[in-house]
Amino acid sequence: MKFLILTGLVTLLTACSTSSSIRNAGESESAFDDAAYKGIETIINSDIPDNDAYRIFHQAATGFVSMQSIRNSAEQRAIDFCAKKSKVVKTLRERTSKPPHILGNFPRIEIVFACIDGVEEGAAASNVNKYDQIKQLKMLLDDGALTNEEFESEKSKLLSK
């Protein structure tokens, strides 16, 4: 009996995650649209229309997986997708699940991104740094270190530079 319980627990903790294929954002719906827990959407860039963008979704199979590992997996898939086109990723927006991650509200992320040509190092480097800082703020928000108000305030400061 103990063996069956232990086997079930190991299976639960090591279960596979769910990920969607990468689809055109203008022709597909968000995986969050029909969800009981809608998540939090963060707009990072709005200068590229959805018809020229892609959507990727990734969800953990349990609540014991960090939001960061789900984000890393989705971002890496987007990077690989754009690299096959000899382009780089430009994140437009993301939607993440909101804790607590229990009762089927497992860590999940949907990233809407575009594949763009490589950028020149001068002015573009400061923009990349700015968006990296916003991503770091978003991670702090997801981990509960920042409130929504603090996140929005800091994001506004960075975007106004």
PDB file of C-alpha atoms in Angstrom:
ATOM      1  CA  MET A   1       0.000   0.000   0.000  1.00  0.00           C
ATOM      2  CA  LYS A   2       2.812   2.441   0.903  1.00  0.00           C
ATOM      3  CA  PHE A   3       4.447   1.619  -2.427  1.00  0.00           C
ATOM      4  CA  LEU A   4       1.295   2.609  -4.350  1.00  0.00           C
ATOM      5  CA  ILE A   5       0.995   5.885  -2.467  1.00  0.00           C
ATOM      6  CA  LEU A   6       4.676   6.673  -3.016  1.00  0.00           C
ATOM      7  CA  THR A   7       4.401   5.784  -6.723  1.00  0.00           C
ATOM      8  CA  GLY A   8       1.351   8.029  -7.091  1.00  0.00           C
ATOM      9  CA  LEU A   9       3.110  10.907  -5.360  1.00  0.00           C
ATOM     10  CA  VAL A  10       6.208  10.548  -7.554  1.00  0.00           C
ATOM     11  CA  THR A  11       4.000  10.445 -10.666  1.00  0.00           C
ATOM     12  CA  LEU A  12       2.169  13.582  -9.538  1.00  0.00           C
ATOM     13  CA  LEU A  13       5.363  15.509  -8.872  1.00  0.00           C
ATOM     14  CA  THR A  14       7.077  14.467 -12.110  1.00  0.00           C
ATOM     15  CA  ALA A  15       4.080  14.748 -14.436  1.00  0.00           C
ATOM     16  CA  CYS A  16       4.581  16.357 -17.818  1.00  0.00           C
ATOM     17  CA  SER A  17       3.740  19.916 -18.619  1.00  0.00           C
ATOM     18  CA  THR A  18       1.436  21.104 -21.372  1.00  0.00           C
ATOM     19  CA  SER A  19       2.613  23.276 -24.217  1.00  0.00           C
ATOM     20  CA  SER A  20       0.902  24.444 -27.359  1.00  0.00           C
ATOM     21  CA  SER A  21       2.279  24.682 -30.819  1.00  0.00           C
ATOM     22  CA  ILE A  22       3.407  28.139 -31.849  1.00  0.00           C
ATOM     23  CA  ARG A  23       0.537  29.789 -33.709  1.00  0.00           C
ATOM     24  CA  ASN A  24      -0.170  33.071 -35.450  1.00  0.00           C
ATOM     25  CA  ALA A  25      -1.500  35.414 -32.751  1.00  0.00           C
ATOM     26  CA  GLY A  26      -4.014  37.050 -35.082  1.00  0.00           C
ATOM     27  CA  GLU A  27      -5.576  33.722 -36.034  1.00  0.00           C
ATOM     28  CA  SER A  28      -5.634  31.999 -32.647  1.00  0.00           C
ATOM     29  CA  GLU A  29      -7.317  32.493 -29.303  1.00  0.00           C
ATOM     30  CA  SER A  30      -5.613  32.779 -25.964  1.00  0.00           C
ATOM     31  CA  ALA A  31      -5.476  29.605 -23.884  1.00  0.00           C
ATOM     32  CA  PHE A  32      -6.549  31.812 -20.969  1.00  0.00           C
ATOM     33  CA  ASP A  33      -9.843  32.872 -22.632  1.00  0.00           C
ATOM     34  CA  ASP A  34     -11.852  29.862 -21.432  1.00  0.00           C
ATOM     35  CA  ALA A  35      -9.913  29.343 -18.200  1.00  0.00           C
ATOM     36  CA  ALA A  36     -11.534  29.680 -14.785  1.00  0.00           C
ATOM     37  CA  TYR A  37      -8.478  31.632 -13.637  1.00  0.00           C
ATOM     38  CA  LYS A  38      -7.864  34.317 -16.279  1.00  0.00           C
ATOM     39  CA  GLY A  39      -4.347  35.323 -15.236  1.00  0.00           C
ATOM     40  CA  ILE A  40      -2.627  38.698 -15.465  1.00  0.00           C
ATOM     41  CA  GLU A  41      -1.735  40.275 -18.807  1.00  0.00           C
ATOM     42  CA  THR A  42       1.308  42.499 -19.166  1.00  0.00           C
ATOM     43  CA  ILE A  43       1.791  44.551 -22.327  1.00  0.00           C
ATOM     44  CA  ILE A  44       5.469  45.041 -23.085  1.00  0.00           C
ATOM     45  CA  ASN A  45       5.293  46.322 -26.672  1.00  0.00           C
ATOM     46  CA  SER A  46       2.311  47.253 -28.796  1.00  0.00           C
ATOM     47  CA  ASP A  47       4.034  48.367 -31.986  1.00  0.00           C
ATOM     48  CA  ILE A  48       3.512  45.116 -33.940  1.00  0.00           C
ATOM     49  CA  PRO A  49       0.013  43.904 -34.885  1.00  0.00           C
ATOM     50  CA  ASP A  50      -1.122  40.388 -33.909  1.00  0.00           C
ATOM     51  CA  ASN A  51      -1.230  39.341 -37.575  1.00  0.00           C
ATOM     52  CA  ASP A  52       2.567  39.671 -37.603  1.00  0.00           C
ATOM     53  CA  ALA A  53       3.030  37.990 -34.221  1.00  0.00           C
ATOM     54  CA  TYR A  54       2.978  34.506 -32.715  1.00  0.00           C
ATOM     55  CA  ARG A  55       1.468  32.978 -29.594  1.00  0.00           C
ATOM     56  CA  ILE A  56       3.001  30.302 -27.379  1.00  0.00           C
ATOM     57  CA  PHE A  57       1.456  28.706 -24.273  1.00  0.00           C
ATOM     58  CA  HIS A  58       3.114  26.610 -21.602  1.00  0.00           C
ATOM     59  CA  GLN A  59       1.604  25.136 -18.415  1.00  0.00           C
ATOM     60  CA  ALA A  60       3.058  23.071 -15.599  1.00  0.00           C
ATOM     61  CA  ALA A  61       1.403  19.752 -14.788  1.00  0.00           C
ATOM     62  CA  THR A  62       1.390  20.518 -11.060  1.00  0.00           C
ATOM     63  CA  GLY A  63       1.495  23.480  -8.731  1.00  0.00           C
ATOM     64  CA  PHE A  64       4.993  22.483  -7.574  1.00  0.00           C
ATOM     65  CA  VAL A  65       6.790  24.008 -10.571  1.00  0.00           C
ATOM     66  CA  SER A  66       8.122  27.548 -10.443  1.00  0.00           C
ATOM     67  CA  MET A  67       6.710  30.232 -12.675  1.00  0.00           C
ATOM     68  CA  GLN A  68      10.275  31.033 -13.741  1.00  0.00           C
ATOM     69  CA  SER A  69      10.893  27.536 -15.115  1.00  0.00           C
ATOM     70  CA  ILE A  70       7.670  27.713 -17.151  1.00  0.00           C
ATOM     71  CA  ARG A  71       8.679  31.158 -18.470  1.00  0.00           C
ATOM     72  CA  ASN A  72      12.179  29.929 -19.361  1.00  0.00           C
ATOM     73  CA  SER A  73      10.771  26.982 -21.290  1.00  0.00           C
ATOM     74  CA  ALA A  74       8.315  29.118 -23.276  1.00  0.00           C
ATOM     75  CA  GLU A  75      10.916  31.799 -23.993  1.00  0.00           C
ATOM     76  CA  GLN A  76      13.431  29.228 -25.196  1.00  0.00           C
ATOM     77  CA  ARG A  77      10.863  27.754 -27.587  1.00  0.00           C
ATOM     78  CA  ALA A  78      10.174  31.264 -28.943  1.00  0.00           C
ATOM     79  CA  ILE A  79      13.912  31.949 -29.325  1.00  0.00           C
ATOM     80  CA  ASP A  80      14.415  28.668 -31.204  1.00  0.00           C
ATOM     81  CA  PHE A  81      11.390  29.392 -33.418  1.00  0.00           C
ATOM     82  CA  CYS A  82      12.714  32.811 -34.436  1.00  0.00           C
ATOM     83  CA  ALA A  83      16.290  31.541 -34.803  1.00  0.00           C
ATOM     84  CA  LYS A  84      15.077  29.109 -37.481  1.00  0.00           C
ATOM     85  CA  LYS A  85      13.935  32.198 -39.408  1.00  0.00           C
ATOM     86  CA  SER A  86      17.312  33.909 -38.731  1.00  0.00           C
ATOM     87  CA  LYS A  87      15.526  36.471 -36.572  1.00  0.00           C
ATOM     88  CA  VAL A  88      15.342  37.425 -32.901  1.00  0.00           C
ATOM     89  CA  VAL A  89      12.412  37.451 -30.483  1.00  0.00           C
ATOM     90  CA  LYS A  90      10.599  40.634 -29.557  1.00  0.00           C
ATOM     91  CA  THR A  91       8.114  40.019 -26.756  1.00  0.00           C
ATOM     92  CA  LEU A  92       4.895  41.976 -27.182  1.00  0.00           C
ATOM     93  CA  ARG A  93       2.865  40.808 -24.202  1.00  0.00           C
ATOM     94  CA  GLU A  94       2.472  37.953 -21.805  1.00  0.00           C
ATOM     95  CA  ARG A  95      -0.240  36.537 -19.607  1.00  0.00           C
ATOM     96  CA  THR A  96       0.639  34.546 -16.513  1.00  0.00           C
ATOM     97  CA  SER A  97      -1.365  32.635 -13.962  1.00  0.00           C
ATOM     98  CA  LYS A  98      -1.876  34.298 -10.630  1.00  0.00           C
ATOM     99  CA  PRO A  99      -0.973  32.448  -7.416  1.00  0.00           C
ATOM    100  CA  PRO A 100      -1.964  30.504  -5.432  1.00  0.00           C
ATOM    101  CA  HIS A 101      -1.154  27.648  -7.788  1.00  0.00           C
ATOM    102  CA  ILE A 102      -3.603  25.094  -6.412  1.00  0.00           C
ATOM    103  CA  LEU A 103      -6.780  23.307  -7.499  1.00  0.00           C
ATOM    104  CA  GLY A 104      -5.908  23.208 -11.193  1.00  0.00           C
ATOM    105  CA  ASN A 105      -4.562  26.760 -11.294  1.00  0.00           C
ATOM    106  CA  PHE A 106      -1.102  25.513 -12.190  1.00  0.00           C
ATOM    107  CA  PRO A 107       1.723  27.873 -13.218  1.00  0.00           C
ATOM    108  CA  ARG A 108       1.170  28.835 -16.849  1.00  0.00           C
ATOM    109  CA  ILE A 109       2.289  31.495 -19.274  1.00  0.00           C
ATOM    110  CA  GLU A 110       1.293  32.668 -22.711  1.00  0.00           C
ATOM    111  CA  ILE A 111       3.720  34.839 -24.630  1.00  0.00           C
ATOM    112  CA  VAL A 112       2.811  36.838 -27.729  1.00  0.00           C
ATOM    113  CA  PHE A 113       5.961  37.671 -29.648  1.00  0.00           C
ATOM    114  CA  ALA A 114       7.268  38.707 -33.041  1.00  0.00           C
ATOM    115  CA  CYS A 115      10.315  37.528 -34.934  1.00  0.00           C
ATOM    116  CA  ILE A 116      12.267  40.574 -36.055  1.00  0.00           C
ATOM    117  CA  ASP A 117      15.536  41.202 -37.842  1.00  0.00           C
ATOM    118  CA  GLY A 118      18.585  41.599 -35.613  1.00  0.00           C
ATOM    119  CA  VAL A 119      19.006  45.124 -34.338  1.00  0.00           C
ATOM    120  CA  GLU A 120      21.943  47.506 -34.513  1.00  0.00           C
ATOM    121  CA  GLU A 121      23.919  47.673 -31.302  1.00  0.00           C
ATOM    122  CA  GLY A 122      23.693  51.435 -30.608  1.00  0.00           C
ATOM    123  CA  ALA A 123      20.229  52.685 -29.624  1.00  0.00           C
ATOM    124  CA  ALA A 124      18.716  49.229 -29.721  1.00  0.00           C
ATOM    125  CA  ALA A 125      20.954  48.022 -26.894  1.00  0.00           C
ATOM    126  CA  SER A 126      19.332  50.468 -24.486  1.00  0.00           C
ATOM    127  CA  ASN A 127      15.869  49.260 -25.540  1.00  0.00           C
ATOM    128  CA  VAL A 128      16.888  45.648 -25.027  1.00  0.00           C
ATOM    129  CA  ASN A 129      18.212  46.539 -21.579  1.00  0.00           C
ATOM    130  CA  LYS A 130      14.957  48.377 -20.803  1.00  0.00           C
ATOM    131  CA  TYR A 131      12.855  45.364 -21.765  1.00  0.00           C
ATOM    132  CA  ASP A 132      15.144  43.012 -19.861  1.00  0.00           C
ATOM    133  CA  GLN A 133      14.542  45.167 -16.804  1.00  0.00           C
ATOM    134  CA  ILE A 134      10.776  44.963 -17.358  1.00  0.00           C
ATOM    135  CA  LYS A 135      11.054  41.183 -17.613  1.00  0.00           C
ATOM    136  CA  GLN A 136      12.944  41.133 -14.309  1.00  0.00           C
ATOM    137  CA  LEU A 137      10.235  43.267 -12.723  1.00  0.00           C
ATOM    138  CA  LYS A 138       7.613  40.863 -14.057  1.00  0.00           C
ATOM    139  CA  MET A 139       9.459  37.943 -12.477  1.00  0.00           C
ATOM    140  CA  LEU A 140       9.440  39.792  -9.151  1.00  0.00           C
ATOM    141  CA  LEU A 141       5.714  40.397  -9.554  1.00  0.00           C
ATOM    142  CA  ASP A 142       5.113  36.710 -10.322  1.00  0.00           C
ATOM    143  CA  ASP A 143       7.137  35.688  -7.287  1.00  0.00           C
ATOM    144  CA  GLY A 144       5.094  38.020  -5.070  1.00  0.00           C
ATOM    145  CA  ALA A 145       7.966  40.380  -4.281  1.00  0.00           C
ATOM    146  CA  LEU A 146       6.156  43.316  -5.936  1.00  0.00           C
ATOM    147  CA  THR A 147       2.519  44.373  -5.928  1.00  0.00           C
ATOM    148  CA  ASN A 148       0.733  45.189  -9.191  1.00  0.00           C
ATOM    149  CA  GLU A 149       0.904  48.888  -8.351  1.00  0.00           C
ATOM    150  CA  GLU A 150       4.658  48.754  -7.716  1.00  0.00           C
ATOM    151  CA  PHE A 151       5.191  46.810 -10.938  1.00  0.00           C
ATOM    152  CA  GLU A 152       3.157  49.257 -13.045  1.00  0.00           C
ATOM    153  CA  SER A 153       4.931  52.244 -11.471  1.00  0.00           C
ATOM    154  CA  GLU A 154       8.405  50.842 -12.147  1.00  0.00           C
ATOM    155  CA  LYS A 155       7.434  49.731 -15.656  1.00  0.00           C
ATOM    156  CA  SER A 156       6.158  53.254 -16.446  1.00  0.00           C
ATOM    157  CA  LYS A 157       9.444  54.743 -15.257  1.00  0.00           C
ATOM    158  CA  LEU A 158      11.447  52.430 -17.501  1.00  0.00           C
ATOM    159  CA  LEU A 159       9.266  53.020 -20.559  1.00  0.00           C
ATOM    160  CA  SER A 160       9.435  56.784 -20.165  1.00  0.00           C
ATOM    161  CA  LYS A 161      13.248  56.777 -20.411  1.00  0.00           C
TER     162      LYS A 161
END
